[in-house]
């Protein structure tokens, strides 16, 4: 529940001012009847999955957000289950010596960067422990010693892509409401409040993406207010301004995509011209008209208003074309470290056939191509495959082949027969992991080595268990792509038994 507070009268005011739904009142009524306890002096002992912190009360786990190990807190329980409880802090009895002062003014409200109050060394330590716990508990496979999580050199301004949402009314914080008085409800351009798809926190400054990101966001918001352009209301599906996506490359190139809710030609031109004139550093300027109820734009036409139809990323002398629909790791500098680990685990000698499954725009495939005889890449998104082919071409790489389609449909015994039996396979699937049918084909192809890159160690562990009969895990390297969050990338090397 958003901004839950112990005193129900104050929550009612918060609900009313933020136009929350009536079910919240029903929620509060149920909580009153259930009479959930206030736990005093609960010691927070460790971090848990999904970035939660936890303590124990009467042998039951209690999850408490925004706390760190060593905190002693009074906790108002808001959810009670058979094996665990969830609550919120109403008082700090003692603050942990581990605590650090968050650097972002939006910490605790926007829902991102939840570990800003924890030293970076502690974040890395827990991410290493998290990988071990999930691989051993879920996968139940024999593991070597797991290497310490590889930290990111940048812990601020490290992202190369952010998406901001327009809303006709900004979210009011509890502190604003508690201060009393008249509160002006201005429109917002920022991030969704956690678990509230229709509520948006207006962002003053975001420490995730370097300039000109903050300046562009502030300028387009001010311009649209000045021009009287309406901001989107997702419940009523009204309002012109919908989203803005900003991509910044390591080469200094900048892509901006503005999403409009209707094809209002005069207003679109006005916004585009303002961005073009005020920010000459934008090298790729797009707009999208999205009249659907949902925010997905991958299936819609991206119209290039000015500049190139792509930006260029650079890695170890290689250039990678990134279009408006392309996937590219969102931490460019740390992506280089991740791919070096994957290439090292692949242990290529120059005469191997390498399959790069879930290849995206062919970044790993092209990154490894000069150390392999042949590279075969497969990816679901056709536009990404076209970029992968272009990336091979512009880098003078001639030993790659790329195929578009659903992995479980493309990768088959016949496909392996036609493209050559792989000596090494690199997997970099989405969070859901690898489909079991794909694993069956991989096991029949029987490569000497498999390198599994994952953004979700839990599903990775599940997949390792399915491969355990034929493959042994010999190396594990966690990599931190997202400082101040619980997310961790993990690379596993397997060799055939």
CSV table of C-alpha atoms in Angstrom, one decimal:
chain,number,residue,atom,x,y,z
A,1,UNK,CA,0.0,0.0,0.0
A,2,UNK,CA,1.4,3.4,-0.9
A,3,UNK,CA,2.7,5.6,1.9
A,4,UNK,CA,1.0,3.5,4.6
A,5,UNK,CA,1.1,5.3,8.0
A,6,UNK,CA,-0.1,4.1,11.4
A,7,UNK,CA,-2.6,6.8,12.1
A,8,UNK,CA,-5.6,6.1,10.0
A,9,UNK,CA,-6.9,9.7,10.0
A,10,UNK,CA,-3.7,11.0,8.5
A,11,UNK,CA,-3.8,8.2,5.9
A,12,UNK,CA,-7.4,9.1,5.0
A,13,UNK,CA,-6.3,12.7,4.3
A,14,UNK,CA,-3.4,11.3,2.2
A,15,UNK,CA,-5.8,9.1,0.3
A,16,UNK,CA,-8.2,11.9,-0.4
A,17,UNK,CA,-5.6,14.4,-1.6
A,18,UNK,CA,-4.1,11.8,-3.9
A,19,UNK,CA,-7.4,10.7,-5.4
A,20,UNK,CA,-6.9,7.1,-4.3
A,21,UNK,CA,-9.6,4.6,-4.8
A,22,UNK,CA,-12.3,3.8,-2.2
A,23,UNK,CA,-10.9,0.2,-1.7
A,24,UNK,CA,-8.2,1.8,0.4
A,25,UNK,CA,-10.9,2.7,3.0
A,26,UNK,CA,-12.0,-0.9,3.0
A,27,UNK,CA,-8.4,-1.9,3.4
A,28,UNK,CA,-8.1,0.3,6.5
A,29,UNK,CA,-11.4,-1.1,7.9
A,30,UNK,CA,-10.1,-4.6,7.6
A,31,UNK,CA,-6.8,-3.7,9.3
A,32,UNK,CA,-8.7,-2.2,12.2
A,33,UNK,CA,-10.8,-5.3,12.7
A,34,UNK,CA,-7.8,-7.6,12.5
A,35,UNK,CA,-6.1,-5.4,15.1
A,36,UNK,CA,-2.5,-6.0,13.8
A,37,UNK,CA,0.1,-5.5,16.5
A,38,UNK,CA,2.6,-2.8,17.0
A,39,UNK,CA,6.0,-4.5,17.6
A,40,UNK,CA,8.3,-2.5,19.8
A,41,UNK,CA,12.1,-2.6,19.6
A,42,UNK,CA,12.4,-5.1,16.7
A,43,UNK,CA,16.0,-5.6,15.7
A,44,UNK,CA,16.7,-5.7,12.0
A,45,UNK,CA,19.2,-8.5,11.5
A,46,UNK,CA,19.7,-9.0,7.8
A,47,UNK,CA,18.6,-8.2,4.2
A,48,UNK,CA,16.3,-10.5,2.3
A,49,UNK,CA,15.3,-11.1,-1.3
A,50,UNK,CA,13.8,-8.3,-3.4
A,51,UNK,CA,15.7,-5.7,-1.3
A,52,UNK,CA,13.7,-6.2,1.9
A,53,UNK,CA,15.2,-6.0,5.4
A,54,UNK,CA,14.0,-8.3,8.1
A,55,UNK,CA,14.0,-9.2,11.8
A,56,UNK,CA,12.3,-11.9,13.8
A,57,UNK,CA,9.4,-11.7,16.3
A,58,UNK,CA,8.2,-14.8,18.1
A,59,UNK,CA,10.0,-17.0,15.6
A,60,UNK,CA,8.2,-15.3,12.7
A,61,UNK,CA,10.0,-13.3,10.0
A,62,UNK,CA,9.1,-9.6,9.9
A,63,UNK,CA,9.9,-7.7,6.7
A,64,UNK,CA,10.4,-3.9,7.2
A,65,UNK,CA,11.2,-1.6,4.2
A,66,UNK,CA,13.7,1.3,4.3
A,67,UNK,CA,15.7,-0.3,7.2
A,68,UNK,CA,19.2,-1.7,7.4
A,69,UNK,CA,20.8,-4.4,9.6
A,70,UNK,CA,21.5,-3.1,13.1
A,71,UNK,CA,18.4,-0.8,13.2
A,72,UNK,CA,16.1,-1.2,16.2
A,73,UNK,CA,12.6,-0.1,15.4
A,74,UNK,CA,9.0,0.0,16.5
A,75,UNK,CA,7.0,-1.5,13.6
A,76,UNK,CA,3.3,-1.3,12.9
A,77,UNK,CA,2.3,-4.6,11.2
A,78,UNK,CA,0.2,-4.2,8.1
A,79,UNK,CA,0.1,-7.7,6.7
A,80,UNK,CA,0.2,-10.9,8.7
A,81,UNK,CA,0.6,-14.4,7.2
A,82,UNK,CA,1.3,-17.8,8.6
A,83,UNK,CA,5.0,-17.7,8.1
A,84,UNK,CA,5.8,-14.0,7.9
A,85,UNK,CA,4.6,-10.5,8.6
A,86,UNK,CA,5.1,-7.1,6.9
A,87,UNK,CA,5.2,-3.7,8.6
A,88,UNK,CA,6.4,-0.1,8.5
A,89,UNK,CA,8.6,1.8,10.9
A,90,UNK,CA,6.7,4.2,13.2
A,91,UNK,CA,9.7,5.0,15.4
A,92,UNK,CA,13.5,4.4,15.4
A,93,UNK,CA,14.7,3.2,18.8
A,94,UNK,CA,18.3,3.0,17.6
A,95,UNK,CA,19.8,3.6,14.2
A,96,UNK,CA,22.3,1.2,12.8
A,97,UNK,CA,26.0,2.3,12.6
A,98,UNK,CA,25.9,0.9,9.1
A,99,UNK,CA,23.5,3.6,8.0
A,100,UNK,CA,24.4,6.2,5.4
A,101,UNK,CA,22.6,9.4,4.6
A,102,UNK,CA,20.7,9.0,1.3
A,103,UNK,CA,21.9,11.5,-1.3
A,104,UNK,CA,18.6,11.8,-3.3
A,105,UNK,CA,15.8,14.0,-2.0
A,106,UNK,CA,13.3,11.5,-3.4
A,107,UNK,CA,14.6,8.6,-1.4
A,108,UNK,CA,11.9,6.5,0.2
A,109,UNK,CA,9.1,7.9,-2.0
A,110,UNK,CA,9.9,7.2,-5.6
A,111,UNK,CA,10.6,3.5,-4.9
A,112,UNK,CA,14.0,3.3,-6.7
A,113,UNK,CA,17.5,3.1,-5.3
A,114,UNK,CA,16.2,1.5,-2.0
A,115,UNK,CA,19.7,0.9,-0.7
A,116,UNK,CA,21.0,4.4,-0.7
A,117,UNK,CA,21.0,4.1,3.1
A,118,UNK,CA,23.5,1.2,3.0
A,119,UNK,CA,27.2,1.5,2.3
A,120,UNK,CA,28.1,0.2,-1.1
A,121,UNK,CA,30.5,-2.4,0.2
A,122,UNK,CA,27.6,-3.9,2.2
A,123,UNK,CA,25.4,-3.9,-0.9
A,124,UNK,CA,28.0,-5.9,-2.8
A,125,UNK,CA,28.4,-8.3,0.1
A,126,UNK,CA,24.8,-9.0,0.3
A,127,UNK,CA,24.4,-9.4,-3.5
A,128,UNK,CA,27.1,-12.1,-3.3
A,129,UNK,CA,25.2,-13.8,-0.5
A,130,UNK,CA,22.0,-13.5,-2.4
A,131,UNK,CA,23.5,-15.3,-5.4
A,132,UNK,CA,24.8,-18.1,-3.2
A,133,UNK,CA,21.5,-18.5,-1.4
A,134,UNK,CA,19.4,-18.7,-4.6
A,135,UNK,CA,21.8,-21.0,-6.5
A,136,UNK,CA,22.2,-23.4,-3.6
A,137,UNK,CA,18.6,-23.3,-2.2
A,138,UNK,CA,16.7,-23.3,-5.4
A,139,UNK,CA,19.1,-25.0,-7.8
A,140,UNK,CA,20.5,-27.4,-5.2
A,141,UNK,CA,23.6,-27.9,-7.4
A,142,UNK,CA,27.2,-28.3,-6.4
A,143,UNK,CA,28.9,-24.9,-6.4
A,144,UNK,CA,32.5,-23.7,-6.5
A,145,UNK,CA,33.5,-20.7,-4.3
A,146,UNK,CA,31.5,-17.7,-5.5
A,147,UNK,CA,33.6,-14.7,-6.4
A,148,UNK,CA,32.8,-11.4,-4.6
A,149,UNK,CA,30.3,-9.3,-6.6
A,150,UNK,CA,32.1,-7.1,-9.1
A,151,UNK,CA,31.2,-3.5,-8.1
A,152,UNK,CA,30.4,-0.6,-10.5
A,153,UNK,CA,32.9,2.2,-10.7
A,154,UNK,CA,30.0,4.6,-10.9
A,155,UNK,CA,27.3,4.4,-8.3
A,156,UNK,CA,25.6,7.6,-9.5
A,157,UNK,CA,24.6,8.7,-13.0
A,158,UNK,CA,25.4,5.3,-14.3
A,159,UNK,CA,22.2,4.6,-16.4
A,160,UNK,CA,22.1,5.2,-20.1
A,161,UNK,CA,18.3,5.0,-20.4
A,162,UNK,CA,15.4,6.4,-18.3
A,163,UNK,CA,11.7,6.7,-18.9
A,164,UNK,CA,9.6,9.4,-17.3
A,165,UNK,CA,5.8,9.6,-17.2
A,166,UNK,CA,3.5,12.6,-17.4
A,167,UNK,CA,0.5,12.9,-15.0
A,168,UNK,CA,-2.1,15.6,-14.7
A,169,UNK,CA,-1.7,15.6,-10.8
A,170,UNK,CA,1.5,15.0,-8.9
A,171,UNK,CA,1.7,12.7,-6.0
A,172,UNK,CA,1.8,14.5,-2.6
A,173,UNK,CA,4.2,13.2,0.0
A,174,UNK,CA,3.1,12.4,3.5
A,175,UNK,CA,5.4,15.3,4.8
A,176,UNK,CA,3.6,17.8,2.5
A,177,UNK,CA,0.2,16.7,3.7
A,178,UNK,CA,1.3,16.6,7.4
A,179,UNK,CA,2.5,20.2,7.1
A,180,UNK,CA,-1.1,21.3,6.5
A,181,UNK,CA,-2.3,24.3,4.5
A,182,UNK,CA,-3.4,24.6,0.9
A,183,UNK,CA,-1.4,22.4,-1.5
A,184,UNK,CA,-1.4,23.2,-5.1
A,185,UNK,CA,-1.9,20.1,-7.3
A,186,UNK,CA,0.5,20.7,-10.3
A,187,UNK,CA,1.1,18.3,-13.1
A,188,UNK,CA,4.0,15.9,-12.8
A,189,UNK,CA,6.8,14.4,-14.9
A,190,UNK,CA,8.6,11.6,-13.1
A,191,UNK,CA,8.3,8.1,-11.8
A,192,UNK,CA,5.4,5.9,-10.8
A,193,UNK,CA,4.8,5.5,-7.1
A,194,UNK,CA,5.4,1.8,-6.3
A,195,UNK,CA,2.3,-0.4,-6.7
A,196,UNK,CA,0.3,2.6,-8.0
A,197,UNK,CA,0.1,2.5,-11.8
A,198,UNK,CA,-1.8,5.8,-11.9
A,199,UNK,CA,0.2,7.9,-9.4
A,200,UNK,CA,3.4,9.8,-10.5
A,201,UNK,CA,6.0,11.5,-8.3
A,202,UNK,CA,7.3,14.7,-9.8
A,203,UNK,CA,11.1,14.5,-10.0
A,204,UNK,CA,13.3,17.5,-9.3
A,205,UNK,CA,16.6,15.8,-9.9
A,206,UNK,CA,17.4,12.1,-10.6
A,207,UNK,CA,20.9,10.8,-9.8
A,208,UNK,CA,20.6,7.8,-12.2
A,209,UNK,CA,21.4,9.4,-15.5
A,210,UNK,CA,23.9,12.1,-16.4
A,211,UNK,CA,23.1,15.4,-18.1
A,212,UNK,CA,21.4,16.5,-20.2
A,213,UNK,CA,18.8,14.1,-18.8
A,214,UNK,CA,17.6,16.3,-15.9
A,215,UNK,CA,17.7,19.4,-18.0
A,216,UNK,CA,15.7,17.9,-20.8
A,217,UNK,CA,13.0,16.6,-18.4
A,218,UNK,CA,12.7,20.0,-16.7
A,219,UNK,CA,12.6,21.9,-19.9
A,220,UNK,CA,9.9,19.8,-21.6
A,221,UNK,CA,7.7,19.9,-18.4
A,222,UNK,CA,8.0,23.7,-18.1
A,223,UNK,CA,7.4,24.2,-21.9
A,224,UNK,CA,4.3,22.1,-21.9
A,225,UNK,CA,2.8,23.9,-18.9
A,226,UNK,CA,3.6,27.2,-20.5
A,227,UNK,CA,1.9,26.2,-23.7
A,228,UNK,CA,-1.1,24.7,-21.9
A,229,UNK,CA,-0.6,21.2,-23.2
A,230,UNK,CA,-2.5,18.7,-21.0
A,231,UNK,CA,-0.7,15.9,-19.1
A,232,UNK,CA,-2.0,12.4,-19.3
A,233,UNK,CA,-4.6,10.9,-16.9
A,234,UNK,CA,-4.2,7.1,-17.3
A,235,UNK,CA,-7.6,6.3,-15.7
A,236,UNK,CA,-9.6,8.6,-18.0
A,237,UNK,CA,-7.1,8.1,-20.9
A,238,UNK,CA,-7.0,11.8,-21.6
A,239,UNK,CA,-4.2,14.3,-21.9
A,240,UNK,CA,-1.7,14.9,-24.7
A,241,UNK,CA,1.7,14.4,-23.0
A,242,UNK,CA,2.3,10.8,-22.1
A,243,UNK,CA,6.0,9.7,-21.7
A,244,UNK,CA,9.5,10.7,-22.5
A,245,UNK,CA,12.4,8.3,-22.9
A,246,UNK,CA,16.0,9.6,-22.8
A,247,UNK,CA,19.0,7.5,-23.9
A,248,UNK,CA,22.6,8.7,-23.4
A,249,UNK,CA,25.6,6.8,-25.0
A,250,UNK,CA,29.2,6.5,-23.9
A,251,UNK,CA,30.1,8.3,-27.1
A,252,UNK,CA,28.2,11.4,-25.9
A,253,UNK,CA,25.3,10.9,-28.3
A,254,UNK,CA,21.8,11.5,-27.0
A,255,UNK,CA,18.4,10.1,-28.1
A,256,UNK,CA,15.1,11.5,-26.9
A,257,UNK,CA,11.7,9.9,-27.6
A,258,UNK,CA,8.5,11.8,-26.7
A,259,UNK,CA,5.3,9.8,-26.5
A,260,UNK,CA,2.0,11.7,-27.2
A,261,UNK,CA,-1.5,10.4,-26.5
A,262,UNK,CA,-3.0,11.8,-29.7
A,263,UNK,CA,-1.8,12.9,-33.2
A,264,UNK,CA,-2.0,16.6,-32.4
A,265,UNK,CA,0.3,17.8,-35.2
A,266,UNK,CA,0.7,21.4,-34.2
A,267,UNK,CA,1.5,20.6,-30.6
A,268,UNK,CA,3.9,17.8,-31.5
A,269,UNK,CA,5.8,20.0,-33.9
A,270,UNK,CA,6.0,22.7,-31.2
A,271,UNK,CA,7.5,20.3,-28.6
A,272,UNK,CA,9.9,18.8,-31.1
A,273,UNK,CA,11.2,22.2,-32.3
A,274,UNK,CA,11.7,23.3,-28.7
A,275,UNK,CA,13.9,20.3,-28.0
A,276,UNK,CA,15.7,20.6,-31.2
A,277,UNK,CA,16.6,24.2,-30.7
A,278,UNK,CA,17.3,24.2,-27.0
A,279,UNK,CA,19.3,21.0,-26.9
A,280,UNK,CA,21.6,20.7,-29.9
A,281,UNK,CA,23.4,17.8,-28.2
A,282,UNK,CA,20.3,15.6,-29.0
A,283,UNK,CA,21.6,13.6,-31.9
A,284,UNK,CA,18.5,11.5,-32.4
A,285,UNK,CA,15.0,13.0,-31.8
A,286,UNK,CA,11.9,10.8,-32.1
A,287,UNK,CA,8.2,10.9,-31.3
A,288,UNK,CA,5.5,8.3,-31.0
A,289,UNK,CA,1.8,8.6,-31.0
A,290,UNK,CA,0.3,6.1,-28.6
A,291,UNK,CA,-3.5,6.0,-28.4
A,292,UNK,CA,-3.6,2.7,-26.6
A,293,UNK,CA,-4.6,2.3,-22.9
A,294,UNK,CA,-1.2,0.8,-22.1
A,295,UNK,CA,2.2,2.5,-22.2
A,296,UNK,CA,4.1,-0.1,-24.4
A,297,UNK,CA,5.4,1.4,-27.6
A,298,UNK,CA,7.5,-1.4,-29.0
A,299,UNK,CA,4.7,-2.2,-31.5
A,300,UNK,CA,4.3,1.4,-32.6
A,301,UNK,CA,6.0,3.5,-35.3
A,302,UNK,CA,8.9,5.6,-33.9
A,303,UNK,CA,9.1,8.7,-36.2
A,304,UNK,CA,12.5,10.3,-36.5
A,305,UNK,CA,11.9,14.1,-36.3
A,306,UNK,CA,15.6,15.2,-36.4
A,307,UNK,CA,19.0,13.8,-36.4
A,308,UNK,CA,20.0,10.1,-36.9
A,309,UNK,CA,17.7,7.1,-36.4
A,310,UNK,CA,20.1,5.7,-33.8
A,311,UNK,CA,22.9,6.5,-31.4
A,312,UNK,CA,26.2,4.7,-31.2
A,313,UNK,CA,27.7,2.9,-28.2
A,314,UNK,CA,31.4,2.0,-28.1
A,315,UNK,CA,33.1,-0.9,-26.4
A,316,UNK,CA,36.7,-2.1,-26.8
A,317,UNK,CA,37.0,-0.4,-30.2
A,318,UNK,CA,33.7,-1.9,-31.4
A,319,UNK,CA,30.7,0.3,-32.3
A,320,UNK,CA,27.2,-0.7,-31.6
A,321,UNK,CA,24.1,0.8,-33.2
A,322,UNK,CA,21.3,1.4,-30.7
A,323,UNK,CA,17.9,2.2,-32.2
A,324,UNK,CA,14.8,3.4,-30.4
A,325,UNK,CA,13.6,-0.2,-29.9
A,326,UNK,CA,17.0,-1.7,-29.3
A,327,UNK,CA,17.9,-3.4,-26.0
A,328,UNK,CA,21.3,-2.4,-24.6
A,329,UNK,CA,22.6,-3.0,-21.1
A,330,UNK,CA,21.6,0.2,-19.2
A,331,UNK,CA,24.9,0.6,-17.4
A,332,UNK,CA,27.3,1.0,-20.3
A,333,UNK,CA,30.6,0.9,-18.4
A,334,UNK,CA,29.6,-2.0,-16.3
A,335,UNK,CA,28.3,-3.8,-19.3
A,336,UNK,CA,31.9,-3.9,-20.6
A,337,UNK,CA,33.0,-5.6,-17.4
A,338,UNK,CA,30.0,-8.1,-17.6
A,339,UNK,CA,30.9,-9.0,-21.2
A,340,UNK,CA,34.5,-9.5,-20.3
A,341,UNK,CA,33.6,-12.0,-17.7
A,342,UNK,CA,31.3,-13.8,-20.2
A,343,UNK,CA,34.1,-13.9,-22.8
A,344,UNK,CA,36.6,-15.1,-20.2
A,345,UNK,CA,34.2,-18.0,-19.1
A,346,UNK,CA,33.6,-18.9,-22.8
A,347,UNK,CA,37.4,-19.6,-23.0
A,348,UNK,CA,37.5,-19.3,-26.8
A,349,UNK,CA,40.5,-20.5,-28.7
A,350,UNK,CA,39.6,-19.3,-32.2
A,351,UNK,CA,38.2,-22.5,-33.7
A,352,UNK,CA,34.9,-22.8,-32.0
A,353,UNK,CA,31.3,-22.5,-33.1
A,354,UNK,CA,29.6,-20.1,-30.6
A,355,UNK,CA,25.9,-19.7,-30.1
A,356,UNK,CA,24.7,-16.5,-28.5
A,357,UNK,CA,21.1,-17.1,-27.5
A,358,UNK,CA,18.9,-14.1,-26.6
A,359,UNK,CA,21.5,-12.0,-28.4
A,360,UNK,CA,19.6,-8.7,-28.4
A,361,UNK,CA,21.5,-6.3,-30.8
A,362,UNK,CA,24.3,-8.8,-31.0
A,363,UNK,CA,26.5,-7.1,-28.4
A,364,UNK,CA,28.0,-10.3,-26.9
A,365,UNK,CA,28.1,-12.0,-30.2
A,366,UNK,CA,30.1,-9.3,-31.9
A,367,UNK,CA,32.2,-8.8,-28.7
A,368,UNK,CA,33.3,-12.5,-28.9
A,369,UNK,CA,33.4,-12.9,-32.7
A,370,UNK,CA,37.1,-12.2,-33.2
A,371,UNK,CA,37.9,-15.1,-30.9
A,372,UNK,CA,35.7,-17.7,-32.5
A,373,UNK,CA,35.4,-19.4,-35.8
A,374,UNK,CA,31.7,-18.8,-36.2
A,375,UNK,CA,29.0,-17.0,-34.1
A,376,UNK,CA,25.3,-17.7,-34.4
A,377,UNK,CA,22.9,-15.3,-32.6
A,378,UNK,CA,19.1,-15.7,-32.0
A,379,UNK,CA,16.8,-13.1,-30.7
A,380,UNK,CA,13.0,-12.6,-30.5
A,381,UNK,CA,12.9,-8.9,-31.7
A,382,UNK,CA,13.3,-8.5,-35.5
A,383,UNK,CA,14.5,-4.9,-35.2
A,384,UNK,CA,17.2,-6.0,-32.7
A,385,UNK,CA,18.4,-8.6,-35.2
A,386,UNK,CA,18.7,-6.1,-38.0
A,387,UNK,CA,20.8,-3.9,-35.6
A,388,UNK,CA,22.9,-7.0,-34.8
A,389,UNK,CA,23.6,-7.5,-38.5
A,390,UNK,CA,24.5,-3.8,-39.0
A,391,UNK,CA,26.8,-4.0,-35.9
A,392,UNK,CA,28.7,-6.8,-37.5
A,393,UNK,CA,28.9,-4.9,-40.7
A,394,UNK,CA,30.2,-1.6,-39.3
A,395,UNK,CA,32.8,-3.4,-37.3
A,396,UNK,CA,34.0,-5.5,-40.2
A,397,UNK,CA,33.0,-8.8,-38.6
A,398,UNK,CA,32.1,-11.4,-41.2
A,399,UNK,CA,31.7,-14.6,-39.2
A,400,UNK,CA,28.3,-13.9,-37.6
A,401,UNK,CA,24.8,-15.1,-38.5
A,402,UNK,CA,21.7,-13.8,-36.8
A,403,UNK,CA,18.1,-15.2,-36.7
A,404,UNK,CA,14.9,-13.6,-35.4
A,405,UNK,CA,12.1,-15.5,-33.8
A,406,UNK,CA,10.8,-17.0,-30.6
A,407,UNK,CA,13.7,-19.0,-29.1
A,408,UNK,CA,11.7,-22.2,-28.5
A,409,UNK,CA,10.6,-22.1,-32.2
A,410,UNK,CA,13.9,-21.2,-33.8
A,411,UNK,CA,16.3,-23.3,-31.8
A,412,UNK,CA,15.7,-26.9,-32.8
A,413,UNK,CA,17.7,-30.0,-33.7
A,414,UNK,CA,17.3,-29.1,-37.3
A,415,UNK,CA,18.6,-25.5,-36.6
A,416,UNK,CA,21.7,-27.0,-35.0
A,417,UNK,CA,22.3,-29.3,-37.9
A,418,UNK,CA,22.0,-26.5,-40.4
A,419,UNK,CA,24.2,-24.0,-38.4
A,420,UNK,CA,26.8,-26.4,-37.0
A,421,UNK,CA,27.0,-28.1,-33.6
A,422,UNK,CA,28.0,-25.4,-31.0
A,423,UNK,CA,31.2,-25.8,-29.0
A,424,UNK,CA,30.2,-23.0,-26.7
A,425,UNK,CA,26.8,-21.5,-25.9
A,426,UNK,CA,26.2,-18.2,-24.2
A,427,UNK,CA,22.8,-17.6,-22.7
A,428,UNK,CA,21.5,-14.2,-21.7
A,429,UNK,CA,17.7,-14.7,-21.3
A,430,UNK,CA,15.1,-12.3,-19.9
A,431,UNK,CA,14.1,-12.5,-16.2
A,432,UNK,CA,11.8,-15.5,-16.8
A,433,UNK,CA,14.9,-17.6,-17.7
A,434,UNK,CA,15.2,-20.3,-20.4
A,435,UNK,CA,12.2,-22.2,-21.6
A,436,UNK,CA,12.5,-26.0,-20.8
A,437,UNK,CA,12.2,-26.9,-24.4
A,438,UNK,CA,15.2,-24.7,-25.3
A,439,UNK,CA,17.2,-26.4,-22.5
A,440,UNK,CA,16.3,-29.8,-24.0
A,441,UNK,CA,17.7,-28.8,-27.4
A,442,UNK,CA,20.9,-27.4,-25.7
A,443,UNK,CA,21.4,-30.7,-23.9
A,444,UNK,CA,21.1,-32.6,-27.1
A,445,UNK,CA,23.5,-30.3,-28.8
A,446,UNK,CA,25.9,-31.0,-25.9
A,447,UNK,CA,28.4,-28.1,-26.2
A,448,UNK,CA,31.6,-28.3,-24.3
A,449,UNK,CA,30.9,-25.2,-22.3
A,450,UNK,CA,27.9,-23.1,-21.4
A,451,UNK,CA,28.1,-19.5,-20.1
A,452,UNK,CA,24.8,-18.4,-18.5
A,453,UNK,CA,24.4,-14.7,-18.0
A,454,UNK,CA,21.3,-13.9,-15.8
A,455,UNK,CA,19.6,-10.8,-14.4
A,456,UNK,CA,17.6,-13.1,-12.1
A,457,UNK,CA,19.6,-15.7,-10.1
A,458,UNK,CA,16.4,-17.4,-9.0
A,459,UNK,CA,15.3,-18.5,-12.5
A,460,UNK,CA,19.0,-19.1,-13.3
A,461,UNK,CA,19.1,-21.5,-10.4
A,462,UNK,CA,16.0,-23.4,-11.7
A,463,UNK,CA,17.6,-23.7,-15.1
A,464,UNK,CA,21.0,-24.9,-13.7
A,465,UNK,CA,19.1,-27.7,-11.9
A,466,UNK,CA,17.7,-28.8,-15.2
A,467,UNK,CA,21.2,-29.0,-16.8
A,468,UNK,CA,22.9,-30.5,-13.7
A,469,UNK,CA,22.8,-34.1,-15.0
A,470,UNK,CA,25.1,-33.2,-17.9
A,471,UNK,CA,26.9,-30.0,-16.8
A,472,UNK,CA,28.9,-29.0,-13.8
A,473,UNK,CA,29.1,-25.4,-12.5
A,474,UNK,CA,32.8,-24.5,-12.3
A,475,UNK,CA,32.7,-20.7,-11.9
A,476,UNK,CA,30.3,-18.0,-10.6
A,477,UNK,CA,30.8,-14.3,-10.9
A,478,UNK,CA,28.1,-11.8,-9.7
A,479,UNK,CA,28.3,-8.4,-11.3
A,480,UNK,CA,26.5,-5.3,-10.0
A,481,UNK,CA,24.9,-3.4,-12.8
A,482,UNK,CA,22.5,-1.4,-10.6
A,483,UNK,CA,24.0,0.2,-7.5
A,484,UNK,CA,21.7,1.0,-4.6
A,485,UNK,CA,19.2,-1.6,-5.7
A,486,UNK,CA,18.8,-5.3,-4.9
A,487,UNK,CA,19.2,-6.3,-8.5
A,488,UNK,CA,22.3,-8.3,-9.4
A,489,UNK,CA,23.6,-9.8,-12.7
A,490,UNK,CA,25.2,-13.2,-12.4
A,491,UNK,CA,27.5,-15.2,-14.8
A,492,UNK,CA,27.9,-18.9,-14.4
A,493,UNK,CA,30.3,-21.2,-16.3
A,494,UNK,CA,29.3,-24.8,-16.9
A,495,UNK,CA,31.4,-27.6,-18.4
A,496,UNK,CA,30.2,-30.9,-19.7
A,497,UNK,CA,30.6,-33.7,-17.3
